[in-house]
Coordinates of N, CA, C and O in Angstrom, one line a residue:
M697 N 110.0 51.3 91.3 CA 110.2 52.6 91.7 C 111.2 53.0 90.9 O 112.4 52.8 91.2
S698 N 111.2 54.2 90.1 CA 112.4 55.0 89.4 C 113.1 55.7 90.5 O 112.3 56.4 91.4
R699 N 114.4 55.7 90.4 CA 114.9 57.0 90.9 C 114.8 58.1 91.3 O 114.7 59.2 92.1
I700 N 114.9 58.5 89.5 CA 114.6 59.5 89.4 C 112.7 60.4 89.9 O 112.7 61.1 90.0
G701 N 111.8 59.3 89.4 CA 110.9 59.6 89.6 C 110.1 59.8 90.8 O 109.2 60.6 91.6
K702 N 110.9 59.1 91.9 CA 110.5 59.4 93.2 C 111.0 60.7 93.6 O 110.3 60.8 94.9
L703 N 112.0 61.3 93.3 CA 112.1 62.7 93.9 C 111.1 63.8 93.6 O 110.8 64.1 92.5
P704 N 110.5 64.3 94.6 CA 109.5 65.4 94.3 C 110.4 66.7 94.1 O 111.7 66.8 93.6
I705 N 109.1 67.4 93.1 CA 109.9 68.8 92.3 C 109.0 69.8 93.2 O 108.1 70.1 93.5
A706 N 110.2 70.9 93.4 CA 109.8 72.2 94.3 C 109.3 73.1 93.4 O 110.0 73.5 92.4
I707 N 108.4 73.7 93.8 CA 107.5 75.0 92.9 C 107.9 76.0 93.3 O 107.8 76.6 94.4
P708 N 109.0 77.1 92.6 CA 109.4 78.1 92.9 C 108.1 79.2 92.8 O 107.0 78.8 92.6
A709 N 108.6 80.3 93.7 CA 107.4 81.4 93.8 C 107.5 81.9 92.6 O 108.2 82.3 91.8
G710 N 106.2 82.6 92.0 CA 105.5 83.0 90.6 C 105.6 81.8 89.7 O 105.2 82.0 88.7
V711 N 105.5 80.7 90.1 CA 105.1 79.7 89.4 C 103.8 78.6 89.5 O 103.9 78.4 90.9
T712 N 102.7 78.6 88.8 CA 101.7 77.9 88.9 C 101.4 76.7 88.5 O 101.8 76.7 86.8
V713 N 101.3 75.3 89.1 CA 101.1 74.4 88.1 C 99.7 73.4 88.2 O 99.0 73.6 89.6
T714 N 99.2 73.4 87.2 CA 98.0 72.9 87.6 C 97.5 71.3 86.3 O 98.4 70.9 85.5
N715 N 96.7 70.4 86.9 CA 96.5 69.4 86.6 C 95.4 69.1 85.9 O 94.4 69.4 86.9
N716 N 95.0 69.0 84.8 CA 93.4 69.0 84.4 C 93.4 67.8 83.3 O 93.9 67.7 82.0
N717 N 92.9 66.3 83.9 CA 92.8 65.4 83.3 C 94.1 65.0 82.2 O 94.1 64.5 81.3
G718 N 95.2 65.0 83.4 CA 96.2 64.5 82.8 C 96.9 65.1 82.0 O 98.4 64.8 81.4
I719 N 96.9 66.2 81.9 CA 97.6 67.6 80.9 C 97.9 68.5 82.1 O 97.5 69.2 82.8
I720 N 98.9 68.3 82.2 CA 100.0 69.4 83.3 C 100.4 70.5 82.7 O 101.0 71.0 81.4
T721 N 99.6 72.0 83.0 CA 100.1 73.3 82.3 C 100.9 74.4 84.1 O 100.3 74.1 84.7
V722 N 102.0 74.6 83.2 CA 103.0 75.4 84.2 C 103.3 76.8 83.3 O 103.5 77.0 82.5
K723 N 102.7 77.4 84.7 CA 103.0 79.0 84.0 C 104.3 79.4 84.5 O 104.1 79.2 86.1
G724 N 104.5 80.7 84.2 CA 105.6 81.7 85.0 C 105.9 82.8 84.5 O 105.8 82.9 82.9
P725 N 106.7 83.3 85.0 CA 107.5 84.7 84.3 C 108.1 84.5 83.1 O 107.9 85.5 82.4
K726 N 108.5 83.7 82.5 CA 108.9 83.3 81.3 C 108.3 82.6 80.5 O 108.4 82.8 79.0
G727 N 106.9 82.4 80.6 CA 106.1 81.5 79.5 C 105.5 80.5 80.3 O 105.0 80.5 81.6
E728 N 104.8 79.7 79.2 CA 103.6 78.9 79.8 C 104.1 77.7 78.8 O 104.1 77.9 78.0
L729 N 103.8 76.3 79.4 CA 104.3 75.0 78.8 C 102.9 74.2 79.6 O 102.6 74.2 80.5
S730 N 102.8 73.0 78.8 CA 102.0 71.9 79.2 C 102.5 70.6 78.4 O 102.9 70.4 77.6
Q731 N 102.1 69.8 78.9 CA 102.6 68.0 78.8 C 101.3 67.4 79.2 O 101.2 67.2 80.4
K732 N 101.4 66.3 78.2 CA 100.4 65.3 78.7 C 100.8 64.3 79.4 O 101.8 63.8 78.8
V733 N 100.3 63.8 80.7 CA 101.1 62.6 81.0 C 100.2 61.4 81.1 O 98.9 61.4 81.1
D734 N 100.7 59.9 80.9 CA 100.2 58.8 80.6 C 99.4 58.6 81.8 O 99.7 59.0 82.9
A735 N 98.6 57.9 81.5 CA 97.5 57.4 82.5 C 98.1 56.7 83.6 O 97.4 56.2 85.2
S736 N 99.1 56.2 83.5 CA 99.5 54.8 84.6 C 100.6 56.0 85.5 O 101.3 55.1 86.7
I737 N 100.6 57.1 85.0 CA 101.3 57.6 86.1 C 100.5 58.8 86.9 O 99.9 59.4 86.3
L738 N 100.6 59.0 88.3 CA 99.2 59.8 89.2 C 100.2 60.9 89.6 O 101.5 60.4 90.1
V739 N 99.8 61.9 89.2 CA 100.6 63.2 89.5 C 99.6 63.9 90.7 O 98.8 64.6 90.6
K740 N 100.6 64.4 92.0 CA 99.7 64.7 93.1 C 100.6 66.3 93.4 O 101.7 66.6 93.5
I741 N 99.8 67.0 92.8 CA 100.4 68.5 93.0 C 99.6 69.4 95.1 O 98.6 69.3 95.0
E742 N 100.6 69.3 95.6 CA 100.0 69.6 97.1 C 101.4 70.7 97.8 O 102.4 70.2 97.6
S743 N 100.6 71.4 98.3 CA 101.9 72.3 99.2 C 103.2 72.7 98.4 O 104.4 72.3 99.3
N744 N 103.4 73.5 97.1 CA 104.2 73.9 96.5 C 105.4 72.5 96.3 O 106.6 72.9 96.5
Q745 N 104.7 71.4 96.1 CA 105.4 70.0 95.4 C 104.9 69.2 94.6 O 103.5 69.2 94.6
I746 N 105.4 69.0 93.6 CA 104.8 67.9 92.9 C 105.3 66.3 93.1 O 106.9 66.7 92.9
T747 N 104.7 65.5 93.1 CA 104.9 64.2 93.5 C 104.8 63.2 92.0 O 103.1 63.6 91.6
F748 N 105.2 62.1 91.9 CA 104.7 61.0 91.0 C 104.6 59.6 91.2 O 105.7 59.6 92.4
E749 N 103.7 59.2 91.2 CA 103.6 57.7 92.0 C 102.7 56.9 90.7 O 102.4 57.5 89.5
V750 N 103.6 55.5 90.6 CA 102.9 54.7 89.5 C 101.7 54.1 90.0 O 101.4 53.6 91.2
D751 N 100.8 54.0 89.0 CA 99.3 53.3 89.3 C 99.5 52.0 88.9 O 99.7 51.4 87.7
E752 N 99.3 51.7 90.3 CA 99.4 49.8 89.9 C 98.1 49.2 89.7 O 98.6 48.3 88.8
N753 N 97.1 49.5 89.3 CA 96.1 49.0 88.7 C 95.7 49.4 87.6 O 95.0 48.6 87.1
N754 N 96.9 50.0 86.7 CA 96.8 50.4 85.2 C 97.5 49.0 85.0 O 98.5 48.7 85.1
P755 N 96.8 48.4 83.5 CA 97.5 47.0 83.2 C 98.7 47.8 82.2 O 98.7 46.7 81.6
V756 N 99.3 48.5 82.0 CA 100.7 48.9 81.0 C 101.6 47.8 82.0 O 101.5 47.8 83.3
N757 N 102.7 47.5 81.2 CA 103.6 46.9 81.2 C 104.4 47.3 82.9 O 104.5 48.6 82.3
Y758 N 104.9 46.5 83.5 CA 105.4 47.0 84.6 C 106.7 48.1 84.3 O 106.8 49.1 84.9
K759 N 107.7 47.2 83.6 CA 109.0 47.8 82.8 C 108.6 49.4 82.3 O 109.3 50.1 82.6
Q760 N 107.2 49.4 81.4 CA 107.2 50.9 80.7 C 106.5 51.7 81.9 O 106.7 52.9 81.9
K761 N 105.9 51.5 82.8 CA 105.4 51.8 83.9 C 106.2 53.0 84.8 O 106.5 54.1 84.8
Q762 N 107.8 52.2 84.6 CA 108.7 52.5 85.5 C 109.3 53.6 84.6 O 110.0 54.5 85.5
A763 N 109.2 53.3 83.5 CA 110.1 54.1 82.0 C 109.2 55.5 82.3 O 110.2 56.3 82.6
F764 N 108.4 55.2 82.4 CA 107.3 56.6 82.1 C 107.4 57.1 83.7 O 107.4 58.6 83.3
H765 N 107.5 56.6 84.9 CA 107.7 57.4 86.0 C 108.9 58.1 86.1 O 108.9 59.3 86.5
G766 N 110.1 58.2 85.6 CA 111.2 58.8 85.4 C 110.9 59.6 84.1 O 111.5 61.2 84.6
L767 N 110.2 59.4 83.1 CA 110.3 60.2 81.9 C 109.6 61.7 82.4 O 109.8 62.6 82.3
Y768 N 108.4 61.4 82.9 CA 107.3 62.6 83.2 C 107.9 63.4 84.1 O 107.6 64.5 84.0
R769 N 108.5 62.6 85.5 CA 109.4 63.6 86.3 C 110.6 64.4 85.7 O 110.2 65.9 86.2
S770 N 110.9 64.0 84.6 CA 112.1 64.7 84.3 C 111.8 65.8 83.4 O 111.8 67.0 83.3
L771 N 110.7 65.8 82.5 CA 109.8 66.6 81.6 C 109.0 67.4 82.4 O 109.2 68.9 81.9
I772 N 108.5 67.3 83.1 CA 107.6 68.5 84.5 C 109.0 69.3 84.8 O 108.5 70.4 85.1
N773 N 109.7 68.7 85.5 CA 111.4 69.3 86.4 C 111.5 70.5 85.3 O 111.6 71.6 85.4
N774 N 111.8 70.1 84.1 CA 112.1 70.9 82.9 C 111.5 72.0 82.3 O 111.9 73.2 82.3
M775 N 110.1 71.5 82.5 CA 108.9 73.0 82.6 C 108.9 73.7 83.8 O 109.1 75.3 83.2
V776 N 109.5 73.2 85.0 CA 109.2 74.0 85.6 C 110.6 75.0 85.8 O 110.4 76.4 86.1
I777 N 111.7 74.8 85.4 CA 112.7 75.5 85.3 C 112.6 76.3 84.4 O 113.4 77.5 84.3
G778 N 112.1 75.8 83.1 CA 112.2 76.9 82.1 C 111.3 77.6 82.3 O 111.6 79.0 81.7
V779 N 110.1 78.1 82.7 CA 109.3 78.7 83.2 C 109.9 79.7 84.4 O 109.3 81.1 83.9
S780 N 110.5 79.6 84.9 CA 111.2 80.3 86.1 C 112.4 80.7 85.9 O 112.5 82.1 86.0
E781 N 113.3 80.2 85.1 CA 114.5 80.3 84.8 C 115.1 80.8 83.1 O 115.4 81.6 83.1
G782 N 114.6 79.4 82.8 CA 114.9 79.6 81.3 C 115.9 78.9 81.1 O 117.0 78.4 81.6
F783 N 116.1 78.4 79.6 CA 117.3 77.8 79.2 C 118.2 78.6 78.1 O 117.4 79.2 77.6
K784 N 119.7 78.4 77.9 CA 120.4 79.2 77.2 C 121.4 78.3 77.0 O 122.1 77.4 77.5
K785 N 121.4 78.2 75.3 CA 122.7 77.8 74.5 C 123.4 78.6 73.9 O 122.7 79.4 72.8
T786 N 124.5 78.5 73.7 CA 126.0 79.1 73.0 C 126.3 78.3 71.9 O 127.0 77.8 72.6
L787 N 126.3 78.8 70.7 CA 127.0 78.0 70.0 C 128.0 79.4 69.2 O 127.9 80.2 68.9
E788 N 128.9 78.5 68.9 CA 130.1 79.1 68.4 C 130.6 78.3 66.5 O 130.6 77.3 66.4
L789 N 130.8 79.5 66.0 CA 130.8 79.4 64.4 C 132.5 79.0 64.4 O 133.1 80.3 64.5
V790 N 133.3 78.2 63.9 CA 134.5 78.1 63.9 C 135.2 77.2 62.5 O 134.8 76.4 62.1
G791 N 135.6 78.3 61.8 CA 136.1 78.4 60.1 C 136.4 79.7 59.8 O 135.5 80.6 60.0
V792 N 137.1 79.5 58.9 CA 137.3 81.0 58.0 C 136.3 81.0 56.9 O 135.6 80.6 56.3
G793 N 135.8 82.4 57.1 CA 134.4 82.9 56.5 C 133.2 82.6 56.9 O 132.2 83.0 56.3
Y794 N 133.3 82.0 58.1 CA 131.9 81.2 58.6 C 131.5 82.9 59.8 O 131.8 83.6 60.5
R795 N 130.0 83.2 59.2 CA 129.2 84.3 59.6 C 127.8 83.8 59.9 O 127.2 82.8 59.3
V796 N 127.4 84.6 60.9 CA 125.9 84.4 61.0 C 125.7 85.9 61.6 O 126.1 86.9 62.2
S797 N 124.4 86.0 61.1 CA 123.4 87.7 61.5 C 122.0 87.3 61.6 O 121.9 85.8 61.1
N798 N 121.8 87.7 62.3 CA 120.2 88.0 62.5 C 118.7 89.3 62.6 O 119.9 90.2 62.3
Q799 N 118.0 89.2 62.0 CA 116.9 89.7 62.1 C 115.5 89.6 62.5 O 114.7 88.8 61.8
G800 N 115.5 89.9 63.9 CA 114.7 89.3 64.4 C 114.8 87.8 64.7 O 115.9 87.2 65.2
N801 N 114.1 86.8 64.1 CA 113.9 85.4 64.7 C 114.5 84.9 62.9 O 114.5 83.6 63.1
L802 N 115.0 85.6 62.2 CA 115.6 84.9 61.0 C 117.2 85.1 60.9 O 117.4 86.0 61.1
I803 N 117.4 83.8 61.0 CA 118.8 83.5 61.0 C 119.7 83.5 59.7 O 119.1 82.5 59.4
E804 N 120.8 84.1 59.2 CA 121.4 84.0 58.3 C 122.7 83.7 58.4 O 123.6 84.0 59.2
F805 N 123.6 82.3 58.0 CA 124.6 81.6 57.9 C 125.3 81.4 56.9 O 124.9 81.2 55.7
A806 N 126.7 82.0 56.6 CA 127.3 81.9 55.6 C 128.6 80.6 56.3 O 129.4 80.9 56.9
L807 N 128.4 79.4 55.6 CA 129.6 78.6 56.3 C 130.0 78.1 55.2 O 130.1 76.7 55.0
G808 N 130.6 78.7 54.4 CA 131.5 78.2 53.1 C 131.0 77.3 52.2 O 131.7 76.8 51.0
Y809 N 129.3 77.4 51.9 CA 128.8 76.8 50.6 C 128.7 77.9 50.2 O 128.8 79.3 49.9
T810 N 128.1 77.9 48.5 CA 128.0 78.8 47.4 C 126.8 79.7 47.7 O 126.6 80.7 47.0
H811 N 125.9 79.2 48.4 CA 124.6 80.3 48.9 C 124.2 80.4 50.6 O 125.3 79.5 51.4
P812 N 123.9 81.4 51.0 CA 123.8 81.6 52.2 C 122.3 80.4 53.1 O 121.7 80.1 52.2
I813 N 122.6 80.1 53.9 CA 121.2 79.2 54.5 C 120.7 79.9 55.4 O 120.8 80.7 56.6
F814 N 119.6 80.2 55.4 CA 118.1 80.9 56.2 C 117.6 80.0 57.1 O 117.1 79.1 56.5
I815 N 117.3 80.4 58.4 CA 116.5 79.4 59.1 C 115.3 80.5 60.0 O 115.9 81.4 60.4
Q816 N 114.3 80.3 60.0 CA 113.2 81.1 60.8 C 112.7 80.2 61.9 O 112.4 79.2 61.7
L817 N 113.2 81.3 62.8 CA 112.9 80.3 64.4 C 111.3 80.3 65.0 O 111.3 81.8 64.5
P818 N 111.1 79.5 65.6 CA 109.7 80.0 66.6 C 109.5 80.9 67.4 O 110.9 81.8 67.7
G819 N 108.6 82.0 67.6 CA 108.5 82.8 68.6 C 109.0 82.6 69.8 O 109.3 83.7 70.5
E820 N 108.8 81.6 70.3 CA 109.2 81.4 71.9 C 110.6 81.6 72.1 O 111.1 81.6 73.1
V821 N 111.3 81.1 70.7 CA 112.8 81.4 71.0 C 113.9 82.7 70.5 O 113.2 83.8 69.6
K822 N 114.6 83.3 71.4 CA 114.9 84.5 71.3 C 116.5 84.2 70.9 O 117.2 83.2 71.3
V823 N 116.7 85.2 69.9 CA 118.5 84.8 69.2 C 119.1 86.3 69.0 O 118.4 87.2 69.3
E824 N 120.1 86.2 69.6 CA 121.4 87.1 69.7 C 122.5 86.8 68.9 O 123.1 85.5 69.2
T825 N 123.1 87.3 68.0 CA 124.4 87.0 67.2 C 125.5 88.0 68.0 O 125.0 89.0 67.9
K826 N 126.7 87.6 68.0 CA 127.6 88.5 68.3 C 129.0 88.1 67.2 O 129.3 86.8 66.9
S827 N 129.5 89.1 66.3 CA 130.7 89.0 65.5 C 131.6 90.1 66.3 O 131.4 91.1 65.5
E828 N 132.5 89.9 66.6 CA 133.7 90.5 66.8 C 135.0 90.0 66.3 O 135.2 89.1 65.8
R829 N 135.8 91.3 66.2 CA 136.7 91.0 65.0 C 138.1 90.0 65.9 O 138.2 90.3 67.1
N830 N 138.6 89.2 64.8 CA 139.3 88.1 65.5 C 138.7 87.1 66.4 O 139.4 86.8 67.5
Q831 N 137.4 87.4 66.5 CA 137.0 86.3 67.3 C 135.6 85.2 66.5 O 135.2 85.9 65.2
N832 N 135.7 84.1 66.7 CA 134.8 83.6 66.3 C 133.0 83.8 66.4 O 133.0 84.5 67.6
P833 N 132.4 83.8 65.5 CA 130.8 84.4 65.5 C 130.1 83.6 66.7 O 130.5 82.0 66.3
I834 N 129.6 84.0 67.3 CA 128.7 83.4 68.4 C 127.4 83.8 68.3 O 126.6 84.3 67.8
L835 N 126.3 82.6 68.4 CA 125.2 82.6 68.3 C 124.6 82.1 69.6 O 124.8 80.9 70.2
I836 N 123.5 83.2 70.3 CA 122.9 82.7 71.5 C 121.5 82.4 71.4 O 120.8 83.3 70.8
L837 N 121.3 81.4 71.8 CA 119.5 80.9 71.4 C 119.4 81.0 73.3 O 119.6 80.0 74.1
E838 N 118.0 81.5 73.3 CA 117.1 81.4 74.8 C 115.8 81.1 74.5 O 115.2 81.6 73.8
S839 N 115.1 80.3 75.5 CA 113.9 79.8 75.2 C 113.7 79.2 76.9 O 114.1 78.7 77.4
C840 N 112.1 79.2 77.1 CA 111.8 78.2 78.1 C 111.9 77.1 77.7 O 111.2 76.1 78.6
N841 N 111.6 76.7 76.3 CA 111.2 75.2 76.4 C 112.8 74.4 75.7 O 112.9 74.4 74.5
K842 N 113.1 73.4 76.7 CA 114.3 72.9 76.7 C 114.3 71.7 75.5 O 115.4 71.7 74.9
E843 N 113.2 71.2 75.2 CA 112.9 70.3 74.1 C 113.0 70.9 72.7 O 113.8 70.8 71.9
L844 N 112.5 72.2 72.5 CA 112.6 72.8 71.3 C 113.9 73.4 71.2 O 114.3 73.4 70.2
L845 N 114.7 73.7 72.2 CA 115.8 74.4 72.1 C 117.0 73.4 71.7 O 117.5 73.6 70.7
G846 N 116.8 71.9 72.3 CA 117.9 71.3 71.7 C 117.6 70.6 70.2 O 118.5 70.7 69.6
L847 N 116.2 70.8 70.1 CA 116.4 70.2 68.4 C 116.3 71.7 67.6 O 117.2 71.2 66.4
I848 N 116.4 72.6 67.9 CA 117.0 73.9 67.1 C 118.2 73.6 66.8 O 118.9 74.4 65.8
C849 N 119.1 73.9 68.2 CA 120.3 73.6 68.1 C 120.7 71.9 67.2 O 121.9 72.5 66.5
A850 N 120.2 71.4 67.4 CA 120.8 70.1 66.5 C 120.3 70.2 65.0 O 121.4 69.9 64.3
K851 N 119.7 71.4 64.7 CA 119.0 71.5 63.2 C 120.4 72.6 62.8 O 120.8 72.4 61.5
I852 N 121.0 73.4 63.5 CA 121.7 74.3 63.3 C 123.2 73.8 63.3 O 123.8 74.1 62.0
R853 N 123.4 73.0 64.0 CA 124.5 72.1 64.1 C 124.8 71.1 63.0 O 125.4 70.7 62.1
S854 N 123.7 70.5 62.2 CA 123.6 69.7 61.5 C 124.0 70.4 59.8 O 124.3 70.0 58.8
F855 N 123.8 71.8 59.8 CA 124.5 72.5 58.6 C 125.9 72.5 58.4 O 126.6 72.1 57.3
R856 N 126.7 72.2 59.3 CA 128.1 72.1 59.2 C 128.8 71.3 60.8 O 128.8 72.0 62.1
M857 N 128.2 70.1 60.7 CA 129.2 69.2 62.1 C 130.3 69.1 61.8 O 131.3 69.3 61.3
P858 N 130.5 69.6 63.3 CA 132.4 69.8 63.6 C 132.9 68.3 63.2 O 132.3 67.1 63.6
E859 N 134.2 68.7 62.6 CA 135.3 67.6 62.1 C 136.3 67.4 62.8 O 136.6 68.7 63.1
P860 N 137.0 66.4 62.9 CA 138.1 66.2 63.8 C 139.6 66.4 63.5 O 140.5 66.5 63.8
Y861 N 139.6 66.9 61.8 CA 140.7 67.1 61.1 C 141.4 68.3 61.5 O 142.5 68.6 61.8
K862 N 140.6 69.5 60.9 CA 140.6 70.9 61.0 C 139.8 71.6 62.4 O 140.7 72.4 62.9
G863 N 139.1 70.8 62.8 CA 138.4 71.5 64.1 C 137.2 72.6 63.6 O 136.8 73.1 64.8
K864 N 137.0 72.7 62.4 CA 136.0 73.6 61.8 C 134.6 72.6 62.4 O 134.3 71.7 62.4
G865 N 134.0 73.8 62.4 CA 132.4 73.6 62.1 C 131.5 74.6 63.4 O 131.8 75.4 63.9
I866 N 130.2 74.2 63.7 CA 129.6 74.6 64.6 C 129.4 73.9 65.8 O 129.2 72.7 65.9
L867 N 129.8 74.3 66.9 CA 130.4 73.6 68.0 C 129.7 74.8 69.2 O 129.0 75.9 69.1
F868 N 129.6 73.9 70.4 CA 128.6 74.7 71.6 C 129.9 75.0 72.2 O 130.8 74.9 72.0
Q869 N 129.5 76.4 72.7 CA 130.7 77.0 73.4 C 131.2 76.2 74.6 O 130.4 75.8 75.6
G870 N 132.6 76.0 74.5 CA 133.4 75.3 75.5 C 133.5 73.7 75.2 O 134.2 73.1 75.6
E871 N 132.9 73.5 73.9 CA 132.7 71.8 73.6 C 134.2 72.0 72.9 O 134.7 72.4 72.4
V872 N 134.6 70.6 73.2 CA 136.2 70.7 73.0 C 136.3 69.2 72.3 O 135.7 67.9 72.3
I873 N 136.7 69.2 70.7 CA 136.9 68.4 69.7 C 137.6 67.7 69.8 O 139.3 68.4 69.3
R874 N 137.9 66.3 69.9 CA 139.0 65.6 69.7 C 139.5 65.4 68.4 O 139.3 64.9 67.5
R875 N 140.8 66.2 68.4 CA 141.2 66.2 66.9 C 142.2 64.9 66.6 O 143.0 64.4 67.5
K876 N 142.1 64.7 65.4 CA 142.9 63.6 64.3 C 144.1 63.9 63.7 O 143.5 65.2 63.1
S877 N 145.2 63.3 63.5 CA 146.1 63.6 63.0 C 145.6 62.9 61.5 O 144.9 62.2 61.2
G878 N 146.1 63.8 60.2 CA 145.7 63.2 59.1 C 146.5 62.2 58.4 O 147.4 61.8 59.2
K879 N 146.4 62.2 56.9 CA 147.4 60.6 56.8 C 148.9 60.8 56.5 O 149.8 59.9 56.6
S880 N 149.0 61.9 56.7 CA 150.5 62.4 56.3 C 151.2 61.9 57.9 O 152.8 61.8 57.7
A881 N 150.4 61.8 58.8 CA 151.4 61.7 60.0 C 151.1 59.9 60.2 O 151.7 59.9 61.5
S882 N 150.7 59.4 59.7 CA 150.6 58.1 60.3 C 151.8 57.2 59.7 O 153.0 57.8 59.2
A883 N 152.3 56.1 59.8 CA 153.6 55.5 60.1 C 154.2 55.2 58.7 O 152.9 54.6 58.2
K884 N 155.2 55.0 58.5 CA 155.6 54.5 57.1 C 156.1 53.6 56.9 O 156.8 52.9 57.6

């Protein structure tokens, strides 16, 4: 059995979880999410707890069942946390002339290219931008779907990946980039 998969998930107040033929639906104050669970995993919802067990009669490979056990427990746990508390990511734009602004869910980036970059976000993601004098611009993203939020952050970071020589790029707030010295600092 998977060490992660064995742990039960506590259902907080205000959150409802239903299992309909292998499709788990979680509803809460922040939204509604659903996830299809493989037939080799048995999901039991009882007395404000969700437990996961491996179906020994299923013909799927044993190692694959163990992997699914921990995977689906983690996915459902993220859904429960997302609909009750939500997830938040803060990105910081480090670089001279880097700017970000938004109108609704349309974000405009100025990242040192000859053109601005626009990205339209889905409705489940809330966006907030902050630009203060003598501070790096900040982009705050909030959603109940952790997977979607991670994909969007990865896409935004791909516009200007952090680089180790000058430390410029789009960083998560608090992220430390390991700096390298340039070729002028090399031994002669």
